[in-house]
Short mmCIF file of C-alpha atoms and ligand atoms in Angstrom, two decimals:
data_model
loop_
_atom_site.label_atom_id
_atom_site.label_comp_id
_atom_site.label_asym_id
_atom_site.label_seq_id
_atom_site.Cartn_x
_atom_site.Cartn_y
_atom_site.Cartn_z
CA MET A 22 -3.48 26.26 7.30
CA ARG A 23 -4.75 23.33 9.28
CA THR A 24 -3.14 20.10 8.22
CA ARG A 25 -5.50 17.17 8.35
CA THR A 26 -3.70 13.89 8.41
CA ARG A 27 -6.81 11.96 7.58
CA ASN A 28 -8.52 11.10 4.38
CA ASN A 29 -11.56 13.16 3.50
CA THR A 30 -14.80 11.97 1.97
CA THR A 31 -15.84 12.73 -1.58
CA ARG A 32 -18.60 14.94 -0.12
CA GLU A 33 -16.14 16.97 1.99
CA VAL A 34 -13.85 17.52 -0.97
CA ALA A 35 -16.80 18.42 -3.20
CA ASP A 36 -17.78 21.10 -0.66
CA PHE A 37 -14.20 22.32 -0.52
CA LEU A 38 -14.12 22.68 -4.33
CA LYS A 39 -17.34 24.69 -4.26
CA GLY A 40 -15.64 27.25 -2.01
CA LEU A 41 -12.71 27.90 -4.35
CA GLU A 42 -12.30 31.13 -6.32
CA LYS A 43 -8.98 30.63 -8.11
CA ALA A 44 -7.32 27.26 -8.36
CA ALA A 45 -4.02 26.05 -9.83
CA VAL A 46 -3.91 22.35 -10.57
CA THR A 47 -0.66 20.46 -10.91
CA THR A 48 0.60 16.89 -10.86
CA HIS A 49 3.75 14.82 -10.46
CA THR A 50 7.04 15.34 -12.24
CA GLY A 51 7.51 12.97 -15.16
CA ALA A 52 3.80 13.33 -15.89
CA ASP A 53 1.95 10.38 -17.44
CA GLY A 54 -1.53 10.02 -18.94
CA ASP A 55 -3.30 9.85 -15.59
CA ALA A 56 -1.31 12.79 -14.24
CA ILE A 57 -2.35 15.07 -17.10
CA GLY A 58 -5.79 13.52 -17.60
CA SER A 59 -6.83 13.85 -13.95
CA ALA A 60 -5.33 17.35 -13.66
CA VAL A 61 -7.14 18.58 -16.76
CA ALA A 62 -10.41 16.98 -15.69
CA LEU A 63 -10.08 18.75 -12.33
CA VAL A 64 -9.39 22.10 -14.04
CA TYR A 65 -12.64 21.70 -16.03
CA LEU A 66 -14.55 20.64 -12.93
CA VAL A 67 -13.48 23.73 -10.96
CA ARG A 68 -14.33 25.93 -13.95
CA SER A 69 -17.77 24.30 -14.16
CA LEU A 70 -18.31 25.35 -10.56
CA GLY A 71 -17.82 28.98 -11.62
CA ALA A 72 -14.25 29.49 -10.36
CA GLU A 73 -11.05 30.21 -12.25
CA ALA A 74 -8.73 27.28 -12.76
CA VAL A 75 -5.43 26.81 -14.58
CA PHE A 76 -3.02 23.95 -15.14
CA CYS A 77 0.56 24.48 -13.90
CA HIS A 78 3.66 22.39 -14.46
CA ALA A 79 7.32 23.34 -14.50
CA GLU A 80 8.32 20.57 -16.91
CA PRO A 81 7.27 20.31 -20.54
CA VAL A 82 4.19 18.15 -20.97
CA PRO A 83 4.97 15.07 -23.11
CA ASN A 84 3.94 15.54 -26.76
CA TYR A 85 1.43 12.71 -26.74
CA LEU A 86 -0.60 14.42 -24.00
CA GLN A 87 -0.49 18.04 -25.15
CA TRP A 88 -3.81 17.82 -26.98
CA LEU A 89 -5.51 17.53 -23.58
CA LEU A 90 -4.25 20.81 -22.12
CA PRO A 91 -6.84 23.47 -21.22
CA ASN A 92 -4.25 26.28 -21.26
CA GLU A 93 -0.57 26.86 -21.93
CA PRO A 94 0.82 25.46 -18.65
CA PHE A 95 1.99 28.04 -16.11
CA ALA A 96 5.49 27.09 -15.00
CA GLU A 97 4.56 28.16 -11.47
CA CYS A 98 1.44 28.32 -9.39
CA PRO A 99 0.09 31.92 -9.65
CA PRO A 100 0.54 33.49 -6.20
CA ASP A 101 -3.15 34.13 -5.50
CA HIS A 102 -4.34 30.66 -6.53
CA ASP A 103 -5.05 27.68 -4.30
CA LEU A 104 -2.83 24.72 -5.16
CA LEU A 105 -4.51 21.40 -5.97
CA VAL A 106 -2.30 18.36 -6.61
CA VAL A 107 -3.38 15.16 -8.35
CA ASP A 108 -1.86 11.71 -8.88
CA THR A 109 1.21 12.56 -6.81
CA SER A 110 2.29 10.11 -4.12
CA ARG A 111 4.54 12.52 -2.22
CA SER A 112 4.78 16.28 -1.84
CA ASP A 113 8.40 16.25 -3.04
CA ARG A 114 7.23 14.95 -6.43
CA VAL A 115 4.90 17.89 -7.10
CA GLY A 116 5.50 19.42 -10.54
CA VAL A 117 5.76 23.07 -9.41
CA THR A 118 7.76 24.81 -6.73
CA HIS A 119 5.56 25.14 -3.68
CA GLU A 120 7.50 24.66 -0.48
CA GLY A 121 7.13 27.66 1.80
CA MET A 122 5.01 29.39 -0.87
CA HIS A 123 1.86 27.48 -1.59
CA PRO A 124 0.33 25.11 0.90
CA ILE A 125 -1.12 22.10 -0.87
CA ARG A 126 -4.84 22.51 -0.30
CA LEU A 127 -5.93 19.30 -2.02
CA ASN A 128 -4.08 16.02 -2.48
CA LEU A 129 -6.12 13.74 -4.77
CA ASP A 130 -4.43 10.44 -5.52
CA HIS A 131 -4.60 6.65 -5.75
CA HIS A 132 -1.13 5.61 -4.50
CA GLU A 133 -1.38 3.39 -1.44
CA ASP A 134 1.80 4.90 0.02
CA ASN A 135 0.44 8.47 -0.12
CA PRO A 136 1.08 10.02 3.34
CA LEU A 137 -1.92 12.43 3.12
CA TYR A 138 0.20 15.56 2.77
CA GLY A 139 -2.63 17.94 1.83
CA GLU A 140 -4.96 20.12 3.83
CA PHE A 141 -7.70 18.08 2.17
CA ASN A 142 -6.90 14.52 1.07
CA LEU A 143 -8.87 12.31 -1.26
CA VAL A 144 -6.77 9.17 -1.61
CA ASP A 145 -8.32 5.94 -2.80
CA ALA A 146 -5.90 3.13 -3.55
CA LYS A 147 -8.72 1.06 -5.03
CA ALA A 148 -9.24 3.57 -7.83
CA ALA A 149 -7.66 2.43 -11.07
CA ALA A 150 -6.55 6.00 -11.75
CA SER A 151 -6.66 9.42 -10.14
CA ALA A 152 -8.97 10.34 -13.01
CA GLN A 153 -11.52 7.88 -11.62
CA ILE A 154 -11.51 9.83 -8.33
CA VAL A 155 -12.01 13.10 -10.22
CA ALA A 156 -14.93 11.45 -12.03
CA ALA A 157 -16.48 10.62 -8.64
CA LEU A 158 -16.31 14.34 -7.79
CA TYR A 159 -18.15 15.19 -11.04
CA ALA A 160 -20.88 12.74 -10.00
CA GLU A 161 -21.00 14.04 -6.43
CA LEU A 162 -21.31 17.63 -7.66
CA GLY A 163 -23.78 16.80 -10.42
CA VAL A 164 -21.53 18.32 -13.08
CA PRO A 165 -22.33 16.71 -16.43
CA LEU A 166 -19.54 15.34 -18.60
CA ASP A 167 -18.96 16.62 -22.11
CA LYS A 168 -16.62 15.09 -24.65
CA ARG A 169 -13.56 17.14 -23.63
CA LYS A 170 -13.96 16.41 -19.92
CA ALA A 171 -14.70 12.75 -20.60
CA GLU A 172 -11.62 12.42 -22.83
CA ALA A 173 -9.38 13.71 -20.03
CA ILE A 174 -10.83 11.18 -17.58
CA TYR A 175 -10.71 8.40 -20.17
CA THR A 176 -7.04 9.11 -20.87
CA GLY A 177 -6.21 8.72 -17.17
CA VAL A 178 -8.07 5.45 -16.77
CA ALA A 179 -6.97 3.95 -20.09
CA THR A 180 -3.27 4.72 -19.56
CA ASP A 181 -3.03 3.72 -15.88
CA THR A 182 -4.69 0.38 -16.61
CA GLY A 183 -2.45 -0.36 -19.61
CA GLY A 184 -5.50 -0.21 -21.85
CA PHE A 185 -7.75 -2.03 -19.31
CA ARG A 186 -5.39 -4.98 -18.86
CA PHE A 187 -3.79 -4.48 -15.44
CA ARG A 188 -4.93 -5.72 -12.04
CA ASN A 189 -6.29 -2.33 -11.01
CA VAL A 190 -9.21 -2.71 -13.46
CA SER A 191 -12.56 -3.07 -11.71
CA PRO A 192 -16.25 -3.18 -12.56
CA GLU A 193 -16.42 0.45 -11.37
CA ALA A 194 -13.70 1.46 -13.82
CA HIS A 195 -15.58 -0.16 -16.71
CA GLU A 196 -18.89 1.37 -15.60
CA LEU A 197 -17.22 4.75 -15.61
CA VAL A 198 -15.86 4.11 -19.09
CA ALA A 199 -19.37 3.31 -20.32
CA ASP A 200 -20.45 6.76 -19.08
CA LEU A 201 -17.43 8.36 -20.75
CA LEU A 202 -18.33 6.76 -24.07
CA ARG A 203 -21.91 8.01 -23.67
CA ALA A 204 -20.46 11.49 -23.12
CA GLY A 205 -18.80 11.28 -26.53
CA VAL A 206 -15.41 9.64 -26.08
CA ILE A 207 -14.33 7.61 -29.08
CA PRO A 208 -11.60 5.26 -27.79
CA ALA A 209 -9.99 4.88 -31.21
CA GLU A 210 -9.54 8.66 -31.45
CA VAL A 211 -7.91 8.87 -28.03
CA ASN A 212 -5.74 5.86 -28.84
CA ASP A 213 -4.60 7.54 -32.06
CA ARG A 214 -3.58 10.68 -30.20
CA ILE A 215 -1.84 8.86 -27.37
CA ASN A 216 -0.25 5.87 -29.00
CA ARG A 217 0.29 6.85 -32.59
CA THR A 218 2.47 9.90 -32.05
CA GLY A 219 5.79 8.12 -31.78
CA THR A 220 9.00 8.64 -33.68
CA VAL A 221 11.35 6.17 -35.28
CA GLN A 222 13.91 7.10 -32.60
CA GLN A 223 11.40 5.93 -30.01
CA LEU A 224 10.82 2.73 -31.89
CA ASN A 225 14.58 2.14 -32.05
CA ILE A 226 15.28 2.80 -28.37
CA VAL A 227 12.37 0.57 -27.35
CA GLY A 228 13.85 -2.06 -29.66
CA LEU A 229 17.23 -1.68 -27.95
CA SER A 230 15.52 -2.00 -24.58
CA MET A 231 14.11 -5.34 -25.73
CA ALA A 232 17.49 -6.42 -27.09
CA ASN A 233 19.23 -5.41 -23.86
CA ALA A 234 16.79 -7.31 -21.65
CA ALA A 235 18.40 -10.03 -19.58
CA ARG A 236 16.70 -12.71 -17.56
CA TYR A 237 17.71 -13.50 -13.99
CA GLY A 238 15.45 -16.38 -12.95
CA GLU A 239 12.12 -14.79 -12.11
CA ALA A 240 13.29 -11.29 -13.02
CA ILE A 241 13.89 -9.45 -16.28
CA VAL A 242 16.12 -6.40 -16.21
CA SER A 243 16.75 -4.12 -19.16
CA VAL A 244 19.20 -1.22 -19.15
CA VAL A 245 19.58 1.60 -21.65
CA ASP A 246 22.34 4.15 -21.36
CA ARG A 247 23.71 7.18 -23.16
CA ASN A 248 25.41 5.00 -25.79
CA ASP A 249 22.00 3.62 -26.70
CA TYR A 250 20.61 7.15 -26.96
CA ALA A 251 23.53 8.13 -29.19
CA ARG A 252 23.01 5.08 -31.41
CA THR A 253 19.33 5.76 -31.93
CA GLY A 254 19.09 9.54 -31.59
CA ALA A 255 16.54 8.96 -28.84
CA THR A 256 16.19 10.74 -25.50
CA GLU A 257 15.80 8.90 -22.22
CA LEU A 258 12.07 9.61 -22.10
CA ASP A 259 11.66 7.87 -25.46
CA SER A 260 12.47 4.54 -23.80
CA LYS A 261 9.84 4.89 -21.07
CA GLU A 262 7.21 2.72 -22.70
CA SER A 263 9.63 -0.23 -22.86
CA ILE A 264 8.62 -1.36 -19.40
CA ASP A 265 5.24 -2.66 -20.54
CA ARG A 266 6.78 -4.65 -23.39
CA LEU A 267 9.09 -6.48 -21.00
CA ARG A 268 6.16 -8.19 -19.32
CA ASN A 269 5.55 -10.86 -21.91
CA VAL A 270 8.07 -13.49 -20.81
CA ALA A 271 6.62 -16.60 -19.14
CA GLY A 272 7.57 -17.33 -15.53
CA VAL A 273 8.74 -13.82 -14.73
CA GLU A 274 7.59 -12.14 -11.49
CA ILE A 275 9.33 -8.78 -11.75
CA VAL A 276 10.40 -6.66 -14.70
CA ALA A 277 12.71 -3.69 -14.37
CA HIS A 278 13.71 -1.05 -16.87
CA LEU A 279 16.68 1.13 -15.97
CA ARG A 280 17.40 4.14 -18.12
CA GLU A 281 20.27 6.54 -17.78
CA ILE A 282 19.28 10.11 -16.96
CA GLU A 283 21.35 13.22 -16.33
CA GLY A 284 23.36 12.37 -13.20
CA GLY A 285 22.02 8.89 -12.60
CA THR A 286 19.41 6.32 -13.42
CA LYS A 287 15.63 6.17 -13.47
CA ALA A 288 14.14 2.78 -12.67
CA SER A 289 10.67 1.46 -13.48
CA LEU A 290 9.47 -1.73 -11.81
CA ARG A 291 6.40 -3.82 -12.60
CA SER A 292 5.00 -7.09 -11.29
CA GLU A 293 1.82 -9.14 -11.25
CA SER A 294 2.44 -10.54 -7.77
CA VAL A 295 5.33 -8.95 -5.85
CA ASP A 296 5.13 -5.61 -4.00
CA VAL A 297 7.53 -3.59 -6.14
CA GLY A 298 6.52 -0.38 -4.28
CA GLU A 299 8.41 -1.86 -1.32
CA ILE A 300 11.46 -2.48 -3.52
CA ALA A 301 11.30 1.08 -4.88
CA ARG A 302 11.18 2.45 -1.34
CA HIS A 303 14.55 0.76 -0.66
CA PHE A 304 15.88 3.35 -3.11
CA ASP A 305 13.78 6.26 -1.79
CA GLY A 306 11.28 5.87 -4.60
CA GLY A 307 7.74 4.61 -4.37
CA GLY A 308 4.55 3.99 -6.26
CA HIS A 309 1.93 1.30 -6.36
CA ARG A 310 2.23 -2.32 -5.24
CA LEU A 311 2.52 -3.57 -8.82
CA ALA A 312 3.97 -0.48 -10.56
CA ALA A 313 6.68 1.58 -8.94
CA GLY A 314 9.83 3.54 -9.66
CA TYR A 315 12.81 5.39 -8.27
CA THR A 316 15.82 7.40 -9.31
CA THR A 317 19.38 6.87 -8.14
CA LEU A 318 22.61 8.80 -8.55
CA LYS A 319 24.39 5.63 -9.71
CA PRO A 320 25.09 4.99 -13.38
CA PRO A 321 22.77 2.35 -14.86
CA HIS A 322 25.07 -0.65 -14.71
CA GLU A 323 25.80 -0.06 -11.02
CA ALA A 324 22.13 0.61 -10.43
CA ARG A 325 21.39 -2.80 -11.92
CA GLU A 326 23.77 -4.51 -9.47
CA ASP A 327 22.14 -2.68 -6.52
CA LEU A 328 18.70 -3.70 -7.75
CA LEU A 329 19.69 -7.35 -8.23
CA GLU A 330 21.03 -7.36 -4.68
CA ILE A 331 17.59 -6.36 -3.36
CA LEU A 332 15.75 -8.66 -5.78
CA ARG A 333 17.78 -11.60 -4.54
CA GLY A 334 15.85 -11.43 -1.26
CA VAL A 335 12.47 -11.24 -3.01
CA VAL A 336 12.42 -13.62 -5.99
CA ASN A 337 14.49 -16.51 -7.25
CA LEU A 338 17.16 -15.03 -9.52
CA GLY A 339 18.39 -18.45 -10.66
CA GLU A 340 21.30 -18.60 -13.05
CA ALA A 341 21.67 -15.42 -15.09
CA ASP A 342 20.60 -16.03 -18.69
CA THR A 343 21.95 -13.04 -20.47
CA THR A 344 22.15 -14.69 -23.87
CA GLY A 345 19.64 -12.24 -25.31
CA GLY A 346 20.98 -9.32 -23.37
CA ALA A 347 23.62 -6.93 -24.53
CA GLY A 348 23.21 -4.48 -21.67
P1 LIG B 19 7.03 4.85 -13.71
O1 LIG B 19 7.81 3.60 -13.69
O2 LIG B 19 7.86 6.08 -13.78
O3 LIG B 19 5.93 4.80 -14.71
O4 LIG B 19 6.32 4.94 -12.29
C1 LIG B 19 5.48 3.94 -11.81
C2 LIG B 19 4.88 4.38 -10.49
O5 LIG B 19 5.89 4.59 -9.53
C3 LIG B 19 4.12 5.67 -10.61
O6 LIG B 19 2.91 5.49 -9.92
C4 LIG B 19 4.97 6.70 -9.93
O7 LIG B 19 4.19 7.60 -9.21
C5 LIG B 19 5.84 5.89 -9.00
N1 LIG B 19 7.20 6.44 -9.00
C6 LIG B 19 8.04 6.48 -10.06
N2 LIG B 19 9.21 7.07 -9.74
C7 LIG B 19 9.11 7.42 -8.44
C8 LIG B 19 9.98 8.08 -7.51
N3 LIG B 19 11.21 8.52 -7.85
N4 LIG B 19 9.52 8.26 -6.24
C9 LIG B 19 8.29 7.85 -5.88
N5 LIG B 19 7.43 7.22 -6.70
C10 LIG B 19 7.82 7.01 -7.96
MN1 LIG B 20 0.89 9.03 -12.69
MN1 LIG B 21 -2.18 7.39 -11.60
#
């Protein structure tokens, strides 16, 4: 395998896809709507070119995204398939075992910190979602969209833009969405499947995340731990959506949600102005400038102290106002 440490053009990657015979598509661990949406859209694209394609992922796919899947996910990449990876900023976040087994032939992504780890790389940090990059390949290859394909792409764009509200939204993203609607997507249907599949446990843990939120000047930090899971019957993943609800407080530059996981803490960071990708990289994580994350081996309350230490150099933490915060 020749490793190219440069970004390829859409044309080059389109030609590469045309040469495939059997492809396995995977995405990052902790898959989100863009991860699954862009992976599924790529599976359909490769199939439309006449090749075999399957979706692979070692972790269970979240319930709210299972309706998208083109096949029961293979837990591993079949040995004779070429491995294509989408929406994954680093090769150590790939959702299947691959090191020493399967070279990553394509790395398609929109994270600005992506180090171009594939043989072919199609990384565009201006794309609102990896699904938007997959859509550009459909256009380049002249493969028409049908409802199923368009729904996968729509899911990626709609989720990664927070329902078309975040700063990554562009005229191009909206133009694409117009095409997706023409191909049959009904946004209300997709919204029903994605956002109306929750449980009361989820509602309760998100509620606790709000109750636990504490303000430190220009930062809001919320922590949920195993006691909160026990109280609500929720799992750690159930609290994931809390991060977007923490963004509504006036005068806040950074919001952080820290949730206890087996053996440590998973952190999500969001901002409208500060490079939180840089903050995440302090903890060996990463992500986008305005949406990033990391995991640490520390328990959540220690993780919060470590985070506040870093935040102190970035925003004004003022006097802690933890009146609303229990955690
Ligand atoms: P999340 O807060 O998990 O929704 O992640 C937000 C962004 O940060 C996503 O684009 C992820 O790819 C990235 N990210 C999250 N966790 C990590 C991590 N441990 N290492 C690198 N990037 C991460
Ligand atoms: Mn993602
Ligand atoms: Mn994405």
